[in-house]
Tab-separated table of N, CA and C in Angstrom:
chain	number	residue	atom	x	y	z
T	143	MET	N	-20.355	-9.524	-23.308
T	143	MET	CA	-21.479	-9.703	-24.198
T	143	MET	C	-21.065	-10.662	-25.316
T	144	TYR	N	-22.000	-11.493	-25.736
T	144	TYR	CA	-21.753	-12.500	-26.770
T	144	TYR	C	-22.725	-12.251	-27.907
T	145	LYS	N	-22.253	-12.447	-29.160
T	145	LYS	CA	-23.069	-12.108	-30.320
T	145	LYS	C	-22.888	-13.125	-31.438
T	146	ALA	N	-23.986	-13.449	-32.138
T	146	ALA	CA	-23.935	-14.302	-33.332
T	146	ALA	C	-24.997	-13.799	-34.306
T	147	THR	N	-24.644	-13.826	-35.596
T	147	THR	CA	-25.589	-13.400	-36.632
T	147	THR	C	-25.780	-14.532	-37.634
T	148	THR	N	-27.040	-14.856	-37.894
T	148	THR	CA	-27.417	-15.864	-38.879
T	148	THR	C	-28.503	-15.262	-39.754
T	149	ARG	N	-28.303	-15.247	-41.049
T	149	ARG	CA	-29.304	-14.732	-41.993
T	149	ARG	C	-29.790	-13.338	-41.598
T	150	ALA	N	-28.870	-12.491	-41.205
T	150	ALA	CA	-29.141	-11.095	-40.847
T	150	ALA	C	-29.950	-10.942	-39.547
T	151	ILE	N	-30.067	-12.020	-38.778
T	151	ILE	CA	-30.714	-11.951	-37.466
T	151	ILE	C	-29.609	-12.106	-36.426
T	152	THR	N	-29.464	-11.091	-35.577
T	152	THR	CA	-28.396	-11.084	-34.586
T	152	THR	C	-28.955	-11.386	-33.202
T	153	VAL	N	-28.299	-12.333	-32.532
T	153	VAL	CA	-28.656	-12.701	-31.165
T	153	VAL	C	-27.506	-12.254	-30.272
T	154	THR	N	-27.829	-11.437	-29.271
T	154	THR	CA	-26.848	-10.944	-28.316
T	154	THR	C	-27.225	-11.456	-26.934
T	155	VAL	N	-26.231	-11.939	-26.182
T	155	VAL	CA	-26.478	-12.507	-24.861
T	155	VAL	C	-25.583	-11.823	-23.830
T	156	GLN	N	-26.182	-11.483	-22.687
T	156	GLN	CA	-25.444	-10.923	-21.549
T	156	GLN	C	-25.796	-11.738	-20.304
T	157	PRO	N	-24.900	-12.655	-19.871
T	157	PRO	CA	-25.176	-13.428	-18.650
T	157	PRO	C	-24.775	-12.660	-17.397
T	158	THR	N	-25.482	-12.947	-16.290
T	158	THR	CA	-25.205	-12.319	-15.003
T	158	THR	C	-25.340	-13.367	-13.910
T	159	TYR	N	-24.333	-13.479	-13.077
T	159	TYR	CA	-24.397	-14.397	-11.934
T	159	TYR	C	-25.310	-13.792	-10.866
T	160	LEU	N	-26.217	-14.609	-10.316
T	160	LEU	CA	-27.172	-14.143	-9.314
T	160	LEU	C	-26.764	-14.648	-7.931
T	161	GLU	N	-25.951	-13.861	-7.271
T	161	GLU	CA	-25.447	-14.221	-5.942
T	161	GLU	C	-26.593	-14.440	-4.954
T	162	ASP	N	-27.624	-13.591	-5.015
T	162	ASP	CA	-28.720	-13.659	-4.049
T	162	ASP	C	-29.600	-14.899	-4.204
T	163	GLN	N	-29.557	-15.555	-5.374
T	163	GLN	CA	-30.353	-16.769	-5.586
T	163	GLN	C	-29.505	-18.037	-5.512
T	164	SER	N	-28.195	-17.868	-5.404
T	164	SER	CA	-27.276	-19.002	-5.375
T	164	SER	C	-26.986	-19.435	-3.942
T	165	GLU	N	-26.672	-20.707	-3.803
T	165	GLU	CA	-26.272	-21.276	-2.517
T	165	GLU	C	-25.025	-22.126	-2.750
T	166	PRO	N	-23.858	-21.490	-2.830
T	166	PRO	CA	-22.622	-22.222	-3.145
T	166	PRO	C	-22.350	-23.409	-2.218
T	167	GLN	N	-22.610	-23.256	-0.922
T	167	GLN	CA	-22.372	-24.350	0.024
T	167	GLN	C	-23.269	-25.545	-0.265
T	168	ALA	N	-24.396	-25.321	-0.941
T	168	ALA	CA	-25.325	-26.408	-1.298
T	168	ALA	C	-25.151	-26.859	-2.751
T	169	GLY	N	-24.159	-26.307	-3.440
T	169	GLY	CA	-23.937	-26.692	-4.837
T	169	GLY	C	-25.014	-26.163	-5.762
T	170	ARG	N	-25.469	-24.950	-5.531
T	170	ARG	CA	-26.486	-24.326	-6.393
T	170	ARG	C	-25.988	-22.940	-6.801
T	171	PHE	N	-25.753	-22.781	-8.097
T	171	PHE	CA	-25.251	-21.540	-8.670
T	171	PHE	C	-26.248	-21.123	-9.751
T	172	VAL	N	-26.701	-19.866	-9.711
T	172	VAL	CA	-27.785	-19.420	-10.594
T	172	VAL	C	-27.352	-18.212	-11.414
T	173	TRP	N	-27.705	-18.235	-12.693
T	173	TRP	CA	-27.425	-17.130	-13.611
T	173	TRP	C	-28.697	-16.673	-14.299
T	174	ALA	N	-28.756	-15.392	-14.571
T	174	ALA	CA	-29.754	-14.833	-15.485
T	174	ALA	C	-29.015	-14.575	-16.790
T	175	TYR	N	-29.743	-14.624	-17.889
T	175	TYR	CA	-29.148	-14.225	-19.164
T	175	TYR	C	-30.173	-13.389	-19.915
T	176	HIS	N	-29.698	-12.251	-20.395
T	176	HIS	CA	-30.549	-11.330	-21.140
T	176	HIS	C	-30.255	-11.539	-22.625
T	177	ILE	N	-31.319	-11.782	-23.393
T	177	ILE	CA	-31.197	-12.051	-24.826
T	177	ILE	C	-31.857	-10.917	-25.607
T	178	ARG	N	-31.163	-10.492	-26.656
T	178	ARG	CA	-31.717	-9.506	-27.591
T	178	ARG	C	-31.626	-10.119	-28.983
T	179	ILE	N	-32.759	-10.120	-29.696
T	179	ILE	CA	-32.816	-10.647	-31.061
T	179	ILE	C	-33.160	-9.483	-31.978
T	180	ASP	N	-32.267	-9.184	-32.906
T	180	ASP	CA	-32.462	-8.088	-33.857
T	180	ASP	C	-32.665	-8.652	-35.255
T	181	ASN	N	-33.790	-8.311	-35.864
T	181	ASN	CA	-34.042	-8.739	-37.241
T	181	ASN	C	-33.499	-7.681	-38.196
T	182	GLY	N	-32.288	-7.915	-38.689
T	182	GLY	CA	-31.657	-7.010	-39.641
T	182	GLY	C	-31.931	-7.406	-41.082
T	183	GLY	N	-32.785	-8.396	-41.275
T	183	GLY	CA	-33.098	-8.874	-42.618
T	183	GLY	C	-34.270	-8.124	-43.235
T	184	ASN	N	-34.714	-8.617	-44.382
T	184	ASN	CA	-35.819	-7.969	-45.091
T	184	ASN	C	-37.097	-8.809	-45.087
T	185	ARG	N	-37.135	-9.836	-44.210
T	185	ARG	CA	-38.332	-10.679	-44.100
T	185	ARG	C	-38.831	-10.685	-42.665
T	186	THR	N	-40.138	-10.762	-42.498
T	186	THR	CA	-40.726	-10.946	-41.179
T	186	THR	C	-40.512	-12.397	-40.785
T	187	VAL	N	-40.097	-12.607	-39.522
T	187	VAL	CA	-39.843	-13.956	-39.031
T	187	VAL	C	-40.510	-14.138	-37.672
T	188	GLN	N	-40.802	-15.395	-37.351
T	188	GLN	CA	-41.357	-15.728	-36.050
T	188	GLN	C	-40.469	-16.775	-35.390
T	189	LEU	N	-40.176	-16.571	-34.101
T	189	LEU	CA	-39.421	-17.546	-33.327
T	189	LEU	C	-40.397	-18.629	-32.873
T	190	LEU	N	-40.182	-19.856	-33.339
T	190	LEU	CA	-41.089	-20.950	-33.003
T	190	LEU	C	-40.614	-21.777	-31.816
T	191	ASN	N	-39.339	-22.191	-31.856
T	191	ASN	CA	-38.819	-23.127	-30.858
T	191	ASN	C	-37.412	-22.742	-30.431
T	192	ARG	N	-37.019	-23.263	-29.264
T	192	ARG	CA	-35.669	-23.030	-28.773
T	192	ARG	C	-35.011	-24.374	-28.479
T	193	TYR	N	-33.691	-24.367	-28.558
T	193	TYR	CA	-32.875	-25.524	-28.182
T	193	TYR	C	-31.668	-25.001	-27.419
T	194	TRP	N	-31.418	-25.549	-26.248
T	194	TRP	CA	-30.255	-25.185	-25.440
T	194	TRP	C	-29.435	-26.423	-25.140
T	195	GLU	N	-28.136	-26.259	-25.161
T	195	GLU	CA	-27.209	-27.260	-24.649
T	195	GLU	C	-26.468	-26.571	-23.498
T	196	ILE	N	-26.655	-27.082	-22.297
T	196	ILE	CA	-26.075	-26.487	-21.093
T	196	ILE	C	-25.065	-27.485	-20.527
T	197	THR	N	-23.829	-27.045	-20.377
T	197	THR	CA	-22.766	-27.911	-19.873
T	197	THR	C	-22.220	-27.308	-18.587
T	198	ASP	N	-22.189	-28.119	-17.523
T	198	ASP	CA	-21.681	-27.587	-16.255
T	198	ASP	C	-20.153	-27.657	-16.223
T	199	GLY	N	-19.581	-27.231	-15.113
T	199	GLY	CA	-18.139	-27.109	-14.997
T	199	GLY	C	-17.358	-28.405	-15.014
T	200	ILE	N	-18.035	-29.550	-14.890
T	200	ILE	CA	-17.321	-30.827	-14.972
T	200	ILE	C	-17.761	-31.636	-16.197
T	201	GLY	N	-18.419	-30.959	-17.139
T	201	GLY	CA	-18.721	-31.577	-18.426
T	201	GLY	C	-20.055	-32.284	-18.539
T	202	ARG	N	-20.881	-32.248	-17.516
T	202	ARG	CA	-22.218	-32.861	-17.631
T	202	ARG	C	-23.082	-31.964	-18.505
T	203	ARG	N	-23.728	-32.588	-19.477
T	203	ARG	CA	-24.493	-31.840	-20.472
T	203	ARG	C	-25.981	-32.105	-20.335
T	204	GLN	N	-26.759	-31.038	-20.484
T	204	GLN	CA	-28.224	-31.138	-20.447
T	204	GLN	C	-28.755	-30.457	-21.706
T	205	GLU	N	-29.724	-31.073	-22.358
T	205	GLU	CA	-30.368	-30.470	-23.526
T	205	GLU	C	-31.780	-30.045	-23.150
T	206	VAL	N	-32.160	-28.871	-23.628
T	206	VAL	CA	-33.494	-28.332	-23.354
T	206	VAL	C	-34.133	-27.953	-24.686
T	207	HIS	N	-35.318	-28.496	-24.943
T	207	HIS	CA	-36.097	-28.168	-26.139
T	207	HIS	C	-37.404	-27.552	-25.662
T	208	GLY	N	-37.902	-26.551	-26.383
T	208	GLY	CA	-39.171	-25.983	-25.976
T	208	GLY	C	-39.765	-25.081	-27.030
T	209	THR	N	-41.022	-24.772	-26.832
T	209	THR	CA	-41.759	-23.879	-27.713
T	209	THR	C	-41.484	-22.441	-27.305
T	210	GLY	N	-41.082	-21.618	-28.257
T	210	GLY	CA	-40.889	-20.192	-28.000
T	210	GLY	C	-39.887	-19.901	-26.909
T	211	VAL	N	-39.973	-18.686	-26.379
T	211	VAL	CA	-39.119	-18.240	-25.275
T	211	VAL	C	-39.987	-17.467	-24.289
T	212	VAL	N	-39.769	-17.693	-23.016
T	212	VAL	CA	-40.542	-17.071	-21.929
T	212	VAL	C	-42.043	-16.999	-22.243
T	213	GLY	N	-42.572	-18.105	-22.754
T	213	GLY	CA	-44.003	-18.189	-23.025
T	213	GLY	C	-44.478	-17.459	-24.270
T	214	GLU	N	-43.565	-16.991	-25.089
T	214	GLU	CA	-43.935	-16.246	-26.295
T	214	GLU	C	-43.294	-16.851	-27.536
T	215	GLN	N	-43.933	-16.612	-28.669
T	215	GLN	CA	-43.378	-16.927	-29.979
T	215	GLN	C	-43.374	-15.616	-30.764
T	216	PRO	N	-42.403	-14.752	-30.465
T	216	PRO	CA	-42.431	-13.403	-31.025
T	216	PRO	C	-42.284	-13.354	-32.542
T	217	VAL	N	-42.976	-12.389	-33.135
T	217	VAL	CA	-42.868	-12.088	-34.563
T	217	VAL	C	-42.038	-10.817	-34.680
T	218	LEU	N	-41.012	-10.864	-35.529
T	218	LEU	CA	-40.142	-9.705	-35.732
T	218	LEU	C	-40.179	-9.283	-37.193
T	219	LYS	N	-40.702	-8.108	-37.425
T	219	LYS	CA	-40.662	-7.524	-38.762
T	219	LYS	C	-39.251	-7.008	-39.012
T	220	PRO	N	-38.897	-6.739	-40.268
T	220	PRO	CA	-37.569	-6.189	-40.543
T	220	PRO	C	-37.311	-4.947	-39.677
T	221	GLY	N	-36.147	-4.929	-39.032
T	221	GLY	CA	-35.764	-3.807	-38.185
T	221	GLY	C	-36.249	-3.901	-36.749
T	222	GLN	N	-37.083	-4.880	-36.438
T	222	GLN	CA	-37.602	-4.999	-35.071
T	222	GLN	C	-36.678	-5.832	-34.185
T	223	THR	N	-36.861	-5.625	-32.876
T	223	THR	CA	-36.070	-6.293	-31.850
T	223	THR	C	-36.995	-6.921	-30.823
T	224	PHE	N	-36.570	-8.059	-30.273
T	224	PHE	CA	-37.280	-8.692	-29.163
T	224	PHE	C	-36.245	-8.982	-28.082
T	225	GLU	N	-36.571	-8.652	-26.835
T	225	GLU	CA	-35.663	-8.884	-25.723
T	225	GLU	C	-36.379	-9.633	-24.615
T	226	TYR	N	-35.634	-10.492	-23.929
T	226	TYR	CA	-36.181	-11.182	-22.766
T	226	TYR	C	-35.045	-11.592	-21.840
T	227	THR	N	-35.418	-11.923	-20.617
T	227	THR	CA	-34.458	-12.416	-19.631
T	227	THR	C	-34.971	-13.734	-19.080
T	228	SER	N	-34.070	-14.687	-18.961
T	228	SER	CA	-34.398	-15.980	-18.375
T	228	SER	C	-33.230	-16.372	-17.471
T	229	GLY	N	-33.207	-17.612	-17.030
T	229	GLY	CA	-32.134	-18.015	-16.145
T	229	GLY	C	-31.927	-19.507	-16.120
T	230	THR	N	-30.828	-19.900	-15.467
T	230	THR	CA	-30.521	-21.318	-15.324
T	230	THR	C	-29.697	-21.552	-14.069
T	231	PRO	N	-29.979	-22.653	-13.370
T	231	PRO	CA	-29.131	-23.045	-12.237
T	231	PRO	C	-28.127	-24.106	-12.696
T	232	LEU	N	-27.012	-24.179	-12.008
T	232	LEU	CA	-26.031	-25.244	-12.243
T	232	LEU	C	-25.552	-25.763	-10.895
T	233	PRO	N	-25.082	-27.016	-10.855
T	233	PRO	CA	-24.522	-27.551	-9.613
T	233	PRO	C	-23.034	-27.221	-9.448
T	234	THR	N	-22.460	-26.527	-10.420
T	234	THR	CA	-21.043	-26.163	-10.390
T	234	THR	C	-20.914	-24.646	-10.533
T	235	PRO	N	-19.788	-24.061	-10.108
T	235	PRO	CA	-19.630	-22.607	-10.146
T	235	PRO	C	-19.343	-22.022	-11.522
T	236	SER	N	-19.336	-22.862	-12.542
T	236	SER	CA	-19.164	-22.353	-13.904
T	236	SER	C	-19.802	-23.317	-14.884
T	237	GLY	N	-19.979	-22.846	-16.099
T	237	GLY	CA	-20.543	-23.676	-17.156
T	237	GLY	C	-20.598	-22.885	-18.448
T	238	ILE	N	-21.266	-23.483	-19.426
T	238	ILE	CA	-21.394	-22.833	-20.728
T	238	ILE	C	-22.741	-23.210	-21.325
T	239	MET	N	-23.331	-22.267	-22.047
T	239	MET	CA	-24.589	-22.522	-22.759
T	239	MET	C	-24.409	-22.150	-24.221
T	240	VAL	N	-25.096	-22.859	-25.080
T	240	VAL	CA	-25.131	-22.561	-26.505
T	240	VAL	C	-26.472	-23.075	-27.020
T	241	GLY	N	-26.962	-22.502	-28.112
T	241	GLY	CA	-28.257	-22.975	-28.589
T	241	GLY	C	-28.623	-22.487	-29.970
T	242	THR	N	-29.873	-22.756	-30.310
T	242	THR	CA	-30.443	-22.294	-31.576
T	242	THR	C	-31.898	-21.929	-31.345
T	243	TYR	N	-32.385	-21.048	-32.199
T	243	TYR	CA	-33.812	-20.742	-32.269
T	243	TYR	C	-34.291	-21.181	-33.640
T	244	GLN	N	-35.418	-21.884	-33.670
T	244	GLN	CA	-36.025	-22.218	-34.947
T	244	GLN	C	-36.942	-21.067	-35.335
T	245	MET	N	-36.702	-20.514	-36.512
T	245	MET	CA	-37.475	-19.389	-37.014
T	245	MET	C	-38.320	-19.841	-38.197
T	246	GLU	N	-39.390	-19.086	-38.446
T	246	GLU	CA	-40.206	-19.317	-39.643
T	246	GLU	C	-40.432	-17.979	-40.321
T	247	ALA	N	-40.119	-17.947	-41.618
T	247	ALA	CA	-40.329	-16.740	-42.413
T	247	ALA	C	-41.770	-16.701	-42.911
T	248	GLU	N	-42.173	-15.557	-43.438
T	248	GLU	CA	-43.546	-15.374	-43.945
T	248	GLU	C	-43.937	-16.410	-44.990
T	249	ASP	N	-42.968	-16.842	-45.792
T	249	ASP	CA	-43.268	-17.804	-46.855
T	249	ASP	C	-43.303	-19.248	-46.356
T	250	GLY	N	-43.151	-19.452	-45.022
T	250	GLY	CA	-43.225	-20.791	-44.450
T	250	GLY	C	-41.873	-21.479	-44.308
T	251	GLU	N	-40.818	-20.868	-44.828
T	251	GLU	CA	-39.488	-21.475	-44.699
T	251	GLU	C	-39.077	-21.467	-43.225
T	252	ARG	N	-38.612	-22.616	-42.758
T	252	ARG	CA	-38.106	-22.724	-41.393
T	252	ARG	C	-36.593	-22.877	-41.432
T	253	PHE	N	-35.926	-22.225	-40.501
T	253	PHE	CA	-34.467	-22.295	-40.432
T	253	PHE	C	-34.029	-22.002	-39.010
T	254	ASP	N	-32.847	-22.465	-38.672
T	254	ASP	CA	-32.291	-22.244	-37.342
T	254	ASP	C	-31.324	-21.071	-37.360
T	255	ILE	N	-31.347	-20.297	-36.279
T	255	ILE	CA	-30.354	-19.252	-36.095
T	255	ILE	C	-29.556	-19.586	-34.835
T	256	ALA	N	-28.302	-19.190	-34.844
T	256	ALA	CA	-27.404	-19.515	-33.736
T	256	ALA	C	-27.588	-18.572	-32.556
T	257	VAL	N	-27.578	-19.155	-31.374
T	257	VAL	CA	-27.419	-18.396	-30.141
T	257	VAL	C	-25.961	-18.637	-29.762
T	258	PRO	N	-25.162	-17.576	-29.607
T	258	PRO	CA	-23.736	-17.796	-29.379
T	258	PRO	C	-23.469	-18.535	-28.070
T	259	ALA	N	-22.392	-19.314	-28.056
T	259	ALA	CA	-21.959	-19.943	-26.810
T	259	ALA	C	-21.594	-18.834	-25.837
T	260	PHE	N	-22.060	-18.969	-24.595
T	260	PHE	CA	-21.706	-17.973	-23.594
T	260	PHE	C	-21.332	-18.652	-22.288
T	261	SER	N	-20.388	-18.032	-21.618
T	261	SER	CA	-19.805	-18.567	-20.410
T	261	SER	C	-20.606	-18.147	-19.182
T	262	LEU	N	-20.799	-19.093	-18.286
T	262	LEU	CA	-21.450	-18.848	-17.006
T	262	LEU	C	-20.356	-18.955	-15.943
T	263	ASP	N	-19.930	-17.831	-15.442
T	263	ASP	CA	-18.836	-17.796	-14.475
T	263	ASP	C	-19.301	-17.133	-13.189
T	264	SER	N	-18.963	-17.751	-12.078
T	264	SER	CA	-19.285	-17.162	-10.776
T	264	SER	C	-17.985	-16.777	-10.080
T	265	PRO	N	-18.075	-15.950	-9.050
T	265	PRO	CA	-16.875	-15.612	-8.289
T	265	PRO	C	-16.386	-16.788	-7.440
T	266	HIS	N	-17.117	-17.886	-7.446
T	266	HIS	CA	-16.746	-19.061	-6.653
T	266	HIS	C	-15.900	-20.056	-7.447
T	267	GLN	N	-15.660	-19.751	-8.712
T	267	GLN	CA	-14.854	-20.610	-9.577
T	267	GLN	C	-13.381	-20.422	-9.233
T	268	ALA	N	-12.697	-21.503	-8.967
T	268	ALA	CA	-11.264	-21.431	-8.677
T	268	ALA	C	-10.512	-21.013	-9.934
T	269	VAL	N	-9.562	-20.129	-9.785
T	269	VAL	CA	-8.742	-19.684	-10.916
T	269	VAL	C	-7.619	-20.684	-11.108
T	270	ARG	N	-7.471	-21.134	-12.363
T	270	ARG	CA	-6.407	-22.085	-12.693
T	270	ARG	C	-5.487	-21.473	-13.723
T	271	LEU	N	-4.221	-21.541	-13.490
T	271	LEU	CA	-3.237	-21.042	-14.447
T	271	LEU	C	-2.758	-22.200	-15.298
T	272	ASN	N	-2.604	-21.954	-16.591
T	272	ASN	CA	-2.118	-23.001	-17.503
T	272	ASN	C	-0.616	-22.904	-17.640
């Protein structure tokens, strides 16, 4: 599990390799990631936008920008939590994701919160000793 806290908002990520949706012989490796956002602050906030940087196992980077998450722009009052699951394919058996969510507070202030970097590892990744 991976965790980051920004302005009392904690983002927790749990990635899972999806063997049944992957085709290693075809260079297709798929992961689901479960995200939990906890508003530990004292202000109501809304998640407006997301930004992802996805890097595959040989360093190719893809950036993803979008409105909300899984079709929603959730509002979190103090003490509330929002959870969702999404996924990503890669052409390599490993990679890494990191990102930010743009939030807006009740007073109109916009700020970014960190989504922690998390590793995408499959059982098809060769083990290398240093």
